[in-house]
mmCIF file of C-alpha atoms in Angstrom:
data_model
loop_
_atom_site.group_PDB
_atom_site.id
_atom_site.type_symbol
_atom_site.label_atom_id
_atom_site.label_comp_id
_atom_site.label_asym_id
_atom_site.label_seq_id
_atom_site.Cartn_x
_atom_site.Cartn_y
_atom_site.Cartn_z
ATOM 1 C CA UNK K 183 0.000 0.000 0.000
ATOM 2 C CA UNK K 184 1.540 3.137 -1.311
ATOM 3 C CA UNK K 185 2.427 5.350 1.361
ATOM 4 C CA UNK K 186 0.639 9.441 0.720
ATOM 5 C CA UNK K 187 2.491 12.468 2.208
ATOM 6 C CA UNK K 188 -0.011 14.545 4.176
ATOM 7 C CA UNK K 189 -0.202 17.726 2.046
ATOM 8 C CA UNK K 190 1.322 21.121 3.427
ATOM 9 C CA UNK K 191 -0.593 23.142 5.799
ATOM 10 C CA UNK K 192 -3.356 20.276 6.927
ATOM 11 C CA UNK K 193 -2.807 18.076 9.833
ATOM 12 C CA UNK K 194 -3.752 14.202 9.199
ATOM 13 C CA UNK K 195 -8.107 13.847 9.863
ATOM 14 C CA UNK K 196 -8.240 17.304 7.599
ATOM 15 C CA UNK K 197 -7.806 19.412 10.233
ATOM 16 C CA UNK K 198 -5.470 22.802 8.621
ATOM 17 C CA UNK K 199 -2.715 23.611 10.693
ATOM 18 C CA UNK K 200 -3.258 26.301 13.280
ATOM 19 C CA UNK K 201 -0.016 28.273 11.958
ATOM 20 C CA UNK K 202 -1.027 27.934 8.310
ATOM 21 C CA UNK K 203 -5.099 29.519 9.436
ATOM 22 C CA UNK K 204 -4.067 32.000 12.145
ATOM 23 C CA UNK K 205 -1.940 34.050 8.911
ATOM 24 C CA UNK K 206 -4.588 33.565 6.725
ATOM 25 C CA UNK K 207 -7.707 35.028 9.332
ATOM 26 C CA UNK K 208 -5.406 37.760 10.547
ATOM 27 C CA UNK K 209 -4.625 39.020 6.752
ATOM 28 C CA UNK K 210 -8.195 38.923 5.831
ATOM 29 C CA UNK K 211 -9.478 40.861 9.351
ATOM 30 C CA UNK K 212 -6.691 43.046 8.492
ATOM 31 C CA UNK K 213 -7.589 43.790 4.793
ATOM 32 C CA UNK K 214 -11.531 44.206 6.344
ATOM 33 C CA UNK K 215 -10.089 46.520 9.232
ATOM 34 C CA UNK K 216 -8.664 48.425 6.937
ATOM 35 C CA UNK K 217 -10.777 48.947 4.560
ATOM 36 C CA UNK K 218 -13.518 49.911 6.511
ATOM 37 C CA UNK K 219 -11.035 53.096 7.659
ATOM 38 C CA UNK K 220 -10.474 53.774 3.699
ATOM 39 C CA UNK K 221 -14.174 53.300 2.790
ATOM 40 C CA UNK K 222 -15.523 56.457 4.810
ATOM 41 C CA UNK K 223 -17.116 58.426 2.057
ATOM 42 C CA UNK K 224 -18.242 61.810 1.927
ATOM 43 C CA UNK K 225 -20.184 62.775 4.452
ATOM 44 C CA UNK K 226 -23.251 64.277 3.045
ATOM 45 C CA UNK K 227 -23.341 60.887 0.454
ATOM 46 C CA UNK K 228 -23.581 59.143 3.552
ATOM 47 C CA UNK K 229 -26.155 60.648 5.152
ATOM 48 C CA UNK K 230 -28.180 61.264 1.658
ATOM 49 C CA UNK K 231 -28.099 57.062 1.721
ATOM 50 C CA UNK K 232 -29.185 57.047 5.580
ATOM 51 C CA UNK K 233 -32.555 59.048 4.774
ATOM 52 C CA UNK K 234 -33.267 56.808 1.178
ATOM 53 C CA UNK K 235 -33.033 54.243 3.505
ATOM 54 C CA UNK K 236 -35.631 55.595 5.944
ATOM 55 C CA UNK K 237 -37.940 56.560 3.846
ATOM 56 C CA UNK K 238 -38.295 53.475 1.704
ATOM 57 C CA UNK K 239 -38.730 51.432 5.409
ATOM 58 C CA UNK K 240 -41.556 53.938 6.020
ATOM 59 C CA UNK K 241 -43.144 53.748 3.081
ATOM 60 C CA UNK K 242 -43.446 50.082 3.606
ATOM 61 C CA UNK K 243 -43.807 50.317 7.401
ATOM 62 C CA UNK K 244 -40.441 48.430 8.033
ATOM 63 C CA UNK K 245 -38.842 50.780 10.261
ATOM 64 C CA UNK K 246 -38.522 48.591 12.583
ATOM 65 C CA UNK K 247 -35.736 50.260 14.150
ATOM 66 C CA UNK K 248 -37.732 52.771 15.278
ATOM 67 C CA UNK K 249 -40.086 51.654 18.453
ATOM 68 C CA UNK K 250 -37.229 49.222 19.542
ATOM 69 C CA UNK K 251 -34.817 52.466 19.796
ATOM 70 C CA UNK K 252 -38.048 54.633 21.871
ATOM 71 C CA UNK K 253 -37.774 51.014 24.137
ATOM 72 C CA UNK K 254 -34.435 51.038 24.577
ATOM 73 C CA UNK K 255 -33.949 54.612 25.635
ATOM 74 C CA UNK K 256 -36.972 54.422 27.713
ATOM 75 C CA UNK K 257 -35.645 51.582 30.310
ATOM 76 C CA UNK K 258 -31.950 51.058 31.154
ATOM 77 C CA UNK K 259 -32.751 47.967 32.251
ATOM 78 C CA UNK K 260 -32.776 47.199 28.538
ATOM 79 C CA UNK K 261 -31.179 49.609 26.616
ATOM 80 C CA UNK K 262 -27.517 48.907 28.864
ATOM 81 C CA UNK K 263 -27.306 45.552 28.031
ATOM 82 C CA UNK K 264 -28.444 45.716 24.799
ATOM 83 C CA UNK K 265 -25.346 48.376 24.098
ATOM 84 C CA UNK K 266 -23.131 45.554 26.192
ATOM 85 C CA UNK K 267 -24.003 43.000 23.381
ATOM 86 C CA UNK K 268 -23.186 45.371 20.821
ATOM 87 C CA UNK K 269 -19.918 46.030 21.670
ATOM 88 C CA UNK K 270 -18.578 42.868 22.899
ATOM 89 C CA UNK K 271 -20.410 39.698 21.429
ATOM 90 C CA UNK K 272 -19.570 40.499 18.234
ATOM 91 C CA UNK K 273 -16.038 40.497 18.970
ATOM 92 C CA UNK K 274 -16.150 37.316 21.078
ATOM 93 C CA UNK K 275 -18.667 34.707 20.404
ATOM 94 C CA UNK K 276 -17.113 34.840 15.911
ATOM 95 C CA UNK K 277 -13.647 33.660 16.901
ATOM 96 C CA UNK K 278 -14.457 31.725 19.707
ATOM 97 C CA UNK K 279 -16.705 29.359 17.911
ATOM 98 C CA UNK K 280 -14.462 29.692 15.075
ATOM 99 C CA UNK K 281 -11.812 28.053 16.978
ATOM 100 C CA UNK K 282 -14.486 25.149 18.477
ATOM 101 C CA UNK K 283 -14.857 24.442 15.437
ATOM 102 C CA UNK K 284 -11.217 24.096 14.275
ATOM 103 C CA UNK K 285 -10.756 22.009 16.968
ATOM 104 C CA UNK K 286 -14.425 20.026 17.653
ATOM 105 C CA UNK K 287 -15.381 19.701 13.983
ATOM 106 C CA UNK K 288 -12.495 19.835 11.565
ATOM 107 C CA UNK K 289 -14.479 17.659 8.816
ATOM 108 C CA UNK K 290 -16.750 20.913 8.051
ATOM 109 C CA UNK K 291 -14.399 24.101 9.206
ATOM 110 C CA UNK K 292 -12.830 24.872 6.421
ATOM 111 C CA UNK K 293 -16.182 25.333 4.457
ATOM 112 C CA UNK K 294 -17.393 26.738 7.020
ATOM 113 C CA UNK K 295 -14.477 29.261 7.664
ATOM 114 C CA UNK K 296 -14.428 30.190 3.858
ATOM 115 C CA UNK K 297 -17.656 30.813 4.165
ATOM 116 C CA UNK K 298 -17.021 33.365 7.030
ATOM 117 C CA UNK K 299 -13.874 35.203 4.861
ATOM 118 C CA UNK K 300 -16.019 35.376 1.836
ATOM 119 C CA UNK K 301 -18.849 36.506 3.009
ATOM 120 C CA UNK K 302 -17.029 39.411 5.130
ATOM 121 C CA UNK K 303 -15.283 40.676 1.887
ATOM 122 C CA UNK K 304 -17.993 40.979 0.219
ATOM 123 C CA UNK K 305 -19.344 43.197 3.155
ATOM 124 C CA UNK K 306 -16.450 45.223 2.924
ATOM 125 C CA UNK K 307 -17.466 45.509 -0.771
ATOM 126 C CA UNK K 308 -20.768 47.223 0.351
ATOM 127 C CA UNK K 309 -19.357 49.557 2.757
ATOM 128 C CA UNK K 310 -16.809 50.589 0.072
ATOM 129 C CA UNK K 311 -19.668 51.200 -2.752
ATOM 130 C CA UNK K 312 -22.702 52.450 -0.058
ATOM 131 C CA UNK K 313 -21.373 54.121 2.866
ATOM 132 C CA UNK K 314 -24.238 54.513 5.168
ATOM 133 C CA UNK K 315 -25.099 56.692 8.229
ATOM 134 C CA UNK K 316 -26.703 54.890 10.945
ATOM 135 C CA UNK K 317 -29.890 56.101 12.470
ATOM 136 C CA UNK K 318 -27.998 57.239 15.321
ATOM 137 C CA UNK K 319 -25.742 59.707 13.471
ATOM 138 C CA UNK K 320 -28.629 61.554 11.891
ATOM 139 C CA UNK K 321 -30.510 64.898 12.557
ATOM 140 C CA UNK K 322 -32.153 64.577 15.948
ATOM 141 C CA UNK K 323 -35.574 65.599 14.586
ATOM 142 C CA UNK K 324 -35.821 62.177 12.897
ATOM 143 C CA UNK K 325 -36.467 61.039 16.776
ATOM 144 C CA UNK K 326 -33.565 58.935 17.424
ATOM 145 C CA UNK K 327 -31.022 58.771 20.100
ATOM 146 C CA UNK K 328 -27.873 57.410 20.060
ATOM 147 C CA UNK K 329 -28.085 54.352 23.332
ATOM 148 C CA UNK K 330 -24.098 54.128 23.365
ATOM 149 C CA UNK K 331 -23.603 57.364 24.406
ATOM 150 C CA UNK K 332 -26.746 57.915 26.028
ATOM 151 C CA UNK K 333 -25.501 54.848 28.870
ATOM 152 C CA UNK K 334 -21.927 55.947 28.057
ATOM 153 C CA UNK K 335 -20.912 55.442 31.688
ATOM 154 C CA UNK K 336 -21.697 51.760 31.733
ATOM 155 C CA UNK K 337 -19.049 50.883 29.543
ATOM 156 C CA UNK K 338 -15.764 51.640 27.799
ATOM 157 C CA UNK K 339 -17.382 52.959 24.594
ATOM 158 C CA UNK K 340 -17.628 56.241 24.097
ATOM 159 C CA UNK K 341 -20.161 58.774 21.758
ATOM 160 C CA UNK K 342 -18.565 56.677 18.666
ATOM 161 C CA UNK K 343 -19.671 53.823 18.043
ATOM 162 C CA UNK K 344 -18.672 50.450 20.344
ATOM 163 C CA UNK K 345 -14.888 51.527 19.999
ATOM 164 C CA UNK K 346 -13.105 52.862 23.738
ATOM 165 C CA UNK K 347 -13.218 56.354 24.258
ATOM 166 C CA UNK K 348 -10.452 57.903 22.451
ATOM 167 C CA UNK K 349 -10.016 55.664 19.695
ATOM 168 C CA UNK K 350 -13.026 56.745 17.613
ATOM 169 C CA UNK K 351 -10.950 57.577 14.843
ATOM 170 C CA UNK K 352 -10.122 53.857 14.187
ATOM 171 C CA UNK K 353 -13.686 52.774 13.120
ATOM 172 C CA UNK K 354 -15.348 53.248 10.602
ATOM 173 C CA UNK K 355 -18.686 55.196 11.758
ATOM 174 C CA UNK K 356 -20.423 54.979 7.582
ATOM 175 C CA UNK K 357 -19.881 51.220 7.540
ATOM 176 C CA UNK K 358 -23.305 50.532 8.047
ATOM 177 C CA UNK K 359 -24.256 48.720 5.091
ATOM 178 C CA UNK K 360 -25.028 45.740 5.206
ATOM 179 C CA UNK K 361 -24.456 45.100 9.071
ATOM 180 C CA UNK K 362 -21.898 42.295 9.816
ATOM 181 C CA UNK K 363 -23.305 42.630 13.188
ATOM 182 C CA UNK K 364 -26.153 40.519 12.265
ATOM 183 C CA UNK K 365 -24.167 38.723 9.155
ATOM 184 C CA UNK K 366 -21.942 37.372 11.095
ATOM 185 C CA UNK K 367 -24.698 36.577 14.161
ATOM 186 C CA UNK K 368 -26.204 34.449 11.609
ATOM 187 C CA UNK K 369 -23.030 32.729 10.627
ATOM 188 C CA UNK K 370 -22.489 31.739 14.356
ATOM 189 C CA UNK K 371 -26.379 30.482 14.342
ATOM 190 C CA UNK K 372 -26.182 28.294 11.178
ATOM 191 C CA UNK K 373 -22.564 27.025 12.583
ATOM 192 C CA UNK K 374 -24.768 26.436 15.686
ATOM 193 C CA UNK K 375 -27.247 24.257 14.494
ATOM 194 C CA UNK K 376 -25.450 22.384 11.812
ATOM 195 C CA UNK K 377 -22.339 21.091 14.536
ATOM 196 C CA UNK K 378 -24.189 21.491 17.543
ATOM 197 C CA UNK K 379 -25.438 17.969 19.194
ATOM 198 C CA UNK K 380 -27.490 19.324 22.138
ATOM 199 C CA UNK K 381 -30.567 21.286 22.263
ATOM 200 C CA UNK K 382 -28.990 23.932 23.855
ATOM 201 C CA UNK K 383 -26.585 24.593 21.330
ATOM 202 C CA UNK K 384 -29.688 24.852 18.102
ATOM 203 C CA UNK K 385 -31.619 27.196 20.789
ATOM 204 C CA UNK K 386 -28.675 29.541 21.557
ATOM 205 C CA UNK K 387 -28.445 28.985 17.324
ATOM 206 C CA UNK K 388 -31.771 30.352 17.004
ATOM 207 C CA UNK K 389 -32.073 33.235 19.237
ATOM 208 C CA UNK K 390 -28.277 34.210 18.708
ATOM 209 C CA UNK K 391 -28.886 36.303 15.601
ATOM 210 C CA UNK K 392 -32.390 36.783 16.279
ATOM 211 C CA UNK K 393 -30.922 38.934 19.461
ATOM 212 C CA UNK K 394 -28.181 40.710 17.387
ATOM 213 C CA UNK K 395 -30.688 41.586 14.920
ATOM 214 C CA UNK K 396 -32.734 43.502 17.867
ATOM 215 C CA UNK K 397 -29.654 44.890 19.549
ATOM 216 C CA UNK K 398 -28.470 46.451 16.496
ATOM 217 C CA UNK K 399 -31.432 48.208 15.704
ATOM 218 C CA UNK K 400 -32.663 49.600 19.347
ATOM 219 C CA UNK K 401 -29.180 51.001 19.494
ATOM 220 C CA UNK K 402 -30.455 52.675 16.993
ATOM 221 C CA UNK K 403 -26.739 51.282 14.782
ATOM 222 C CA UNK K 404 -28.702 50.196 12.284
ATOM 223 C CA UNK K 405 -31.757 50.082 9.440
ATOM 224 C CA UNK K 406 -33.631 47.035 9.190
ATOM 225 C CA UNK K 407 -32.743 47.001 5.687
ATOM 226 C CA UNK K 408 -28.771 46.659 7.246
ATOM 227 C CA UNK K 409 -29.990 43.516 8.947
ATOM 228 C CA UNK K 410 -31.406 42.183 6.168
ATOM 229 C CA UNK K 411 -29.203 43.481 3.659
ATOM 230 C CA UNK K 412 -26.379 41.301 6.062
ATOM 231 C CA UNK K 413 -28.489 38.102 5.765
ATOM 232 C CA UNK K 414 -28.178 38.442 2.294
ATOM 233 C CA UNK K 415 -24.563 38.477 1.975
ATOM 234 C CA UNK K 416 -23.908 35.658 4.288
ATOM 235 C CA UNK K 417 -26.071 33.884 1.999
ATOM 236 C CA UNK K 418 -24.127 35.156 -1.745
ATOM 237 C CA UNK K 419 -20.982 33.801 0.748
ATOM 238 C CA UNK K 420 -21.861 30.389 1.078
ATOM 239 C CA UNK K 421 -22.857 30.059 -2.497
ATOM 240 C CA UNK K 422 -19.652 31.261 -3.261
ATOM 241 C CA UNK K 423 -17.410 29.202 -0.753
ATOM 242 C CA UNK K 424 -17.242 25.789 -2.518
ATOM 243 C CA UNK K 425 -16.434 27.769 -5.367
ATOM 244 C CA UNK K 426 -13.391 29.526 -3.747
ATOM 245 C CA UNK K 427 -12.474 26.553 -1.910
ATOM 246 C CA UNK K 428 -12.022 24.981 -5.193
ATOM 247 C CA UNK K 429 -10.353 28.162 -6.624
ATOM 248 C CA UNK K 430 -7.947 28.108 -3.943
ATOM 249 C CA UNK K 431 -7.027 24.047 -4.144
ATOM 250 C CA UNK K 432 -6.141 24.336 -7.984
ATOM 251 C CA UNK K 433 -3.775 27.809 -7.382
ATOM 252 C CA UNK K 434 -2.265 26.434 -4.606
ATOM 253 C CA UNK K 435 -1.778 23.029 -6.282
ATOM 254 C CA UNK K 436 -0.364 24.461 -9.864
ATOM 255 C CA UNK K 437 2.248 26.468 -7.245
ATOM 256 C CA UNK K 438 3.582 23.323 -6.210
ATOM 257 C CA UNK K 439 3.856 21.579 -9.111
ATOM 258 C CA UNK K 440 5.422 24.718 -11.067
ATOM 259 C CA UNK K 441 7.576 24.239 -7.626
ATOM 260 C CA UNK K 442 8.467 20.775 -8.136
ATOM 261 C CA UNK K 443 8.945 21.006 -11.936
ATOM 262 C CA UNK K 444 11.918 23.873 -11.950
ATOM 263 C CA UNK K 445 14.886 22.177 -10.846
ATOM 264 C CA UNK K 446 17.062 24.512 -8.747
ATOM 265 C CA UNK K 447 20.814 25.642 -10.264
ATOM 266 C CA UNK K 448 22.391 22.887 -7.558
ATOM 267 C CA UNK K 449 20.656 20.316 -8.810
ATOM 268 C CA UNK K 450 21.597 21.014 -12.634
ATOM 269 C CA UNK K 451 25.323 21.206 -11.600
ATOM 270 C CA UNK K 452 24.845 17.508 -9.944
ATOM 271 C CA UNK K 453 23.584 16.122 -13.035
ATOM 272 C CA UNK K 454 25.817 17.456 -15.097
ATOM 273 C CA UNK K 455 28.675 16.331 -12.602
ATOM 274 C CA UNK K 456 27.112 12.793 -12.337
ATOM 275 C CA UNK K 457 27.039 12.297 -16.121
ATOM 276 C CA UNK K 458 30.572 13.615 -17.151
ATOM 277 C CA UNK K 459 32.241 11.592 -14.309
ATOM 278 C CA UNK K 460 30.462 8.621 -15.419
ATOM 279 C CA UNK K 461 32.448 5.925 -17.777
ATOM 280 C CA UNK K 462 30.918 3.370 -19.861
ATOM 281 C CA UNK K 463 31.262 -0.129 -18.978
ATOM 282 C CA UNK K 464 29.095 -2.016 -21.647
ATOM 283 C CA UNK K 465 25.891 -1.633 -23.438
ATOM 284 C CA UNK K 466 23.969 1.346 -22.009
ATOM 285 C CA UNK K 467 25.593 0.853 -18.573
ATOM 286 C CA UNK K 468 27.769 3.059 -16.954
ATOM 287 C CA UNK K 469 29.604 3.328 -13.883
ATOM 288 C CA UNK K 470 30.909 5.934 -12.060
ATOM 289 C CA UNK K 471 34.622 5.790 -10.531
ATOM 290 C CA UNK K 472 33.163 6.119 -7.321
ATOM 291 C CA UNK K 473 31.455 3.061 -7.466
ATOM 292 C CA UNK K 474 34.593 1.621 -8.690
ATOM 293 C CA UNK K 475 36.332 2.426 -5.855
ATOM 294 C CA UNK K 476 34.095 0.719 -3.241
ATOM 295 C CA UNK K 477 34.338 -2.693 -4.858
ATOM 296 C CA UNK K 478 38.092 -3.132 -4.836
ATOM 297 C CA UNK K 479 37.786 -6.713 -3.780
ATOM 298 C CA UNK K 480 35.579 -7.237 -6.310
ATOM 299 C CA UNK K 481 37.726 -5.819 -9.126
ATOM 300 C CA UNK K 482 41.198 -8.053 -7.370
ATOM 301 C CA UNK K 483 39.120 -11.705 -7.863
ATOM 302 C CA UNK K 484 38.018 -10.368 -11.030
ATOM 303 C CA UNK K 485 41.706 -9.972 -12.384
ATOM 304 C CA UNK K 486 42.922 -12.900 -10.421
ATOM 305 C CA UNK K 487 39.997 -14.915 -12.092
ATOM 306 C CA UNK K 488 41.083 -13.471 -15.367
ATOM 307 C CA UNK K 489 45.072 -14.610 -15.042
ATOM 308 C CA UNK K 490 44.014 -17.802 -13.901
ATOM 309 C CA UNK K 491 41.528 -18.347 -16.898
ATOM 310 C CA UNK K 492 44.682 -17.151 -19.388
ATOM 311 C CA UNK K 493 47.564 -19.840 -17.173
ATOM 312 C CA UNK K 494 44.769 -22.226 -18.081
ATOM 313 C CA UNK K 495 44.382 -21.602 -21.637
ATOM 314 C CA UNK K 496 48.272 -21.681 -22.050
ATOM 315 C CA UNK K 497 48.719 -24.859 -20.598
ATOM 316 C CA UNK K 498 45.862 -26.619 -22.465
ATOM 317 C CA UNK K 499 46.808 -25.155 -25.947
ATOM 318 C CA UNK K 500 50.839 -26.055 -24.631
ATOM 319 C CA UNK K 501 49.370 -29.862 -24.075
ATOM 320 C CA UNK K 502 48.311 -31.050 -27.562
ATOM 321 C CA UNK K 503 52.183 -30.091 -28.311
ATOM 322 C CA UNK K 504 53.447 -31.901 -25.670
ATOM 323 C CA UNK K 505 51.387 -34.954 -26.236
ATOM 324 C CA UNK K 506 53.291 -34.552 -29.815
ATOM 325 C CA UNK K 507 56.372 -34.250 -28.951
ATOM 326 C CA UNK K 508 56.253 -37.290 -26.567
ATOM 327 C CA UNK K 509 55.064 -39.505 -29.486
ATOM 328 C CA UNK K 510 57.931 -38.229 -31.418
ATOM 329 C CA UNK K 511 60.916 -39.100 -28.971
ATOM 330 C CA UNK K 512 58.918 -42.546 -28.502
ATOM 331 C CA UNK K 513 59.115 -43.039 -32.325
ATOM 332 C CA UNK K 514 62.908 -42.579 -32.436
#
């Protein structure tokens, strides 16, 4: 049975290495980090998108984010742990059950990782193309009130956003659209159900995004069309991560074999240096003087062997003459 080389960067049971996926999450948070700072948009544009957005929820009656903002800055006992959720879960609960996953259920995390990396670049995509202001951020006779800096002494976030106070100007405050908030809340819940074995783990599936989806929109951080508009690229991202997946497997496999197939300058000189130190022996066989040299014993016997064979042959061509002689003198 042939033995098969585990291939770079995957453990044996299909599990990728953790120093080949740490690289690879941290370049693509990075690239999203960042271009949610370059992706800020005039201002006015922004806020021009904010109202469209408004109005169409009106004219439908979807502004849902409305009463749920009224609730939350009506009772604290809501409204403060709503803006806890805000700014912590979706920093904690992603990479957490990213890395249960990694570790609990290695058969489906890479799908469902790629799924995850896809689907946030193609967020980053919207925020780049339709920076949004939040309902938050706009004119205060639209009626509503910003919750994070309303219960601003709660926490460590400040009047911007769920960043710490002082470091505002490292997010992103038109990145509103779609909200990743709830995209990737609904990642977590599909992840969830799908690897989950207990009940608890498909309820805390279900009411995980469901809860985001609130949160974001009594903090008054977000349109319902945001939330929704989020759903909908988590679902363009899994449609599109077999599709990657596969993308990826070919470019990384015609790497190594363009690798594999361009000898290096060393190993040109050795096979030029084997061939012109190797002398011919017989018929398409050749042997180098190397080899030569280990079989000295060999090479004795075989020259003994070869005197002994020509003594021979001299003394049986030398007999016939002998035999005549003999005959001769016997004669006389």
């Amino acid at each position: 049975m042939p033995y098969t080389v585990p291939r770079a960067g995957a453990s044996q049971g299909g599990r990728p290495r953790w120093w080949t996926e740490l690289p690879l999450i941290a370049v693509v948070y990075a690239a999203y980090s960042a271009g949610r700072l370059l992706a800020r948009g005039d201002v006015q544009t922004a806020v021009d998108h904010g109202l469209s957005i408004l109005r169409f929820e009106q004219s439908l009656h979807l502004d849902f984010e409305t009463p749920l903002n009224d609730i939350f800055t009506k009772y604290a006992s809501i409204g403060v742990p709503a803006d806890f959720i805000y700014a912590s879960l979706h920093y904690v609960a992603t990479p957490a059950l990213l890395v249960w996953l990694w570790k609990r259920r290695p058969q489906d995390y890479r799908l469902l990782r790629t799924w995850l990396l896809v689907s946030t670049l193609i967020g980053l995509v919207g925020f780049t193309l339709m920076p949004t202001c939040p309902p938050r951020l706009l004119d205060d006779a639209y009626g509503f009130v910003d919750t994070m800096a309303q219960y601003s002494s709660y926490g460590w976030w400040g009047s911007e956003a769920s960043a710490p106070r002082g470091l505002g100007g490292f997010t992103n405050q038109f990145a509103a659209m779609p909200s990743l908030h709830v995209g990737w809340a609904l990642w977590c819940g599909v992840a969830l159900w799908w690897q989950g074995r207990s009940v608890w783990s498909k309820i805390v599936g279900v009411l995980y995004p469901l809860i985001i989806t609130i949160v974001v929109m009594g903090t008054a951080n977000h349109y319902f069309m945001d939330a929704a508009a989020g759903m909908a690229v988590m679902g363009i991202g899994f449609l599109l991560a077999r599709p990657a997946m596969r993308l990826a497997e070919r470019v990384l496999a015609r790497f190594r074999d363009s690798g594999d197939a361009t000898p290096g300058p060393g190993a040109k000189d050795a096979a030029s240096g084997a061939s012109a130190s190797a002398t011919p022996v017989g018929d398409g066989c050749e042997t180098s003087p190397r080899e030569r040299e280990r079989i000295p014993r060999q090479q004795q016997r075989s020259g003994a062997a070869a005197e002994a064979g020509g003594h021979g042959e001299s003394d049986a061509a030398a007999g016939p003459r002998g035999a005549d002689d003999g005959a001769a003198a016997a004669a006389r």
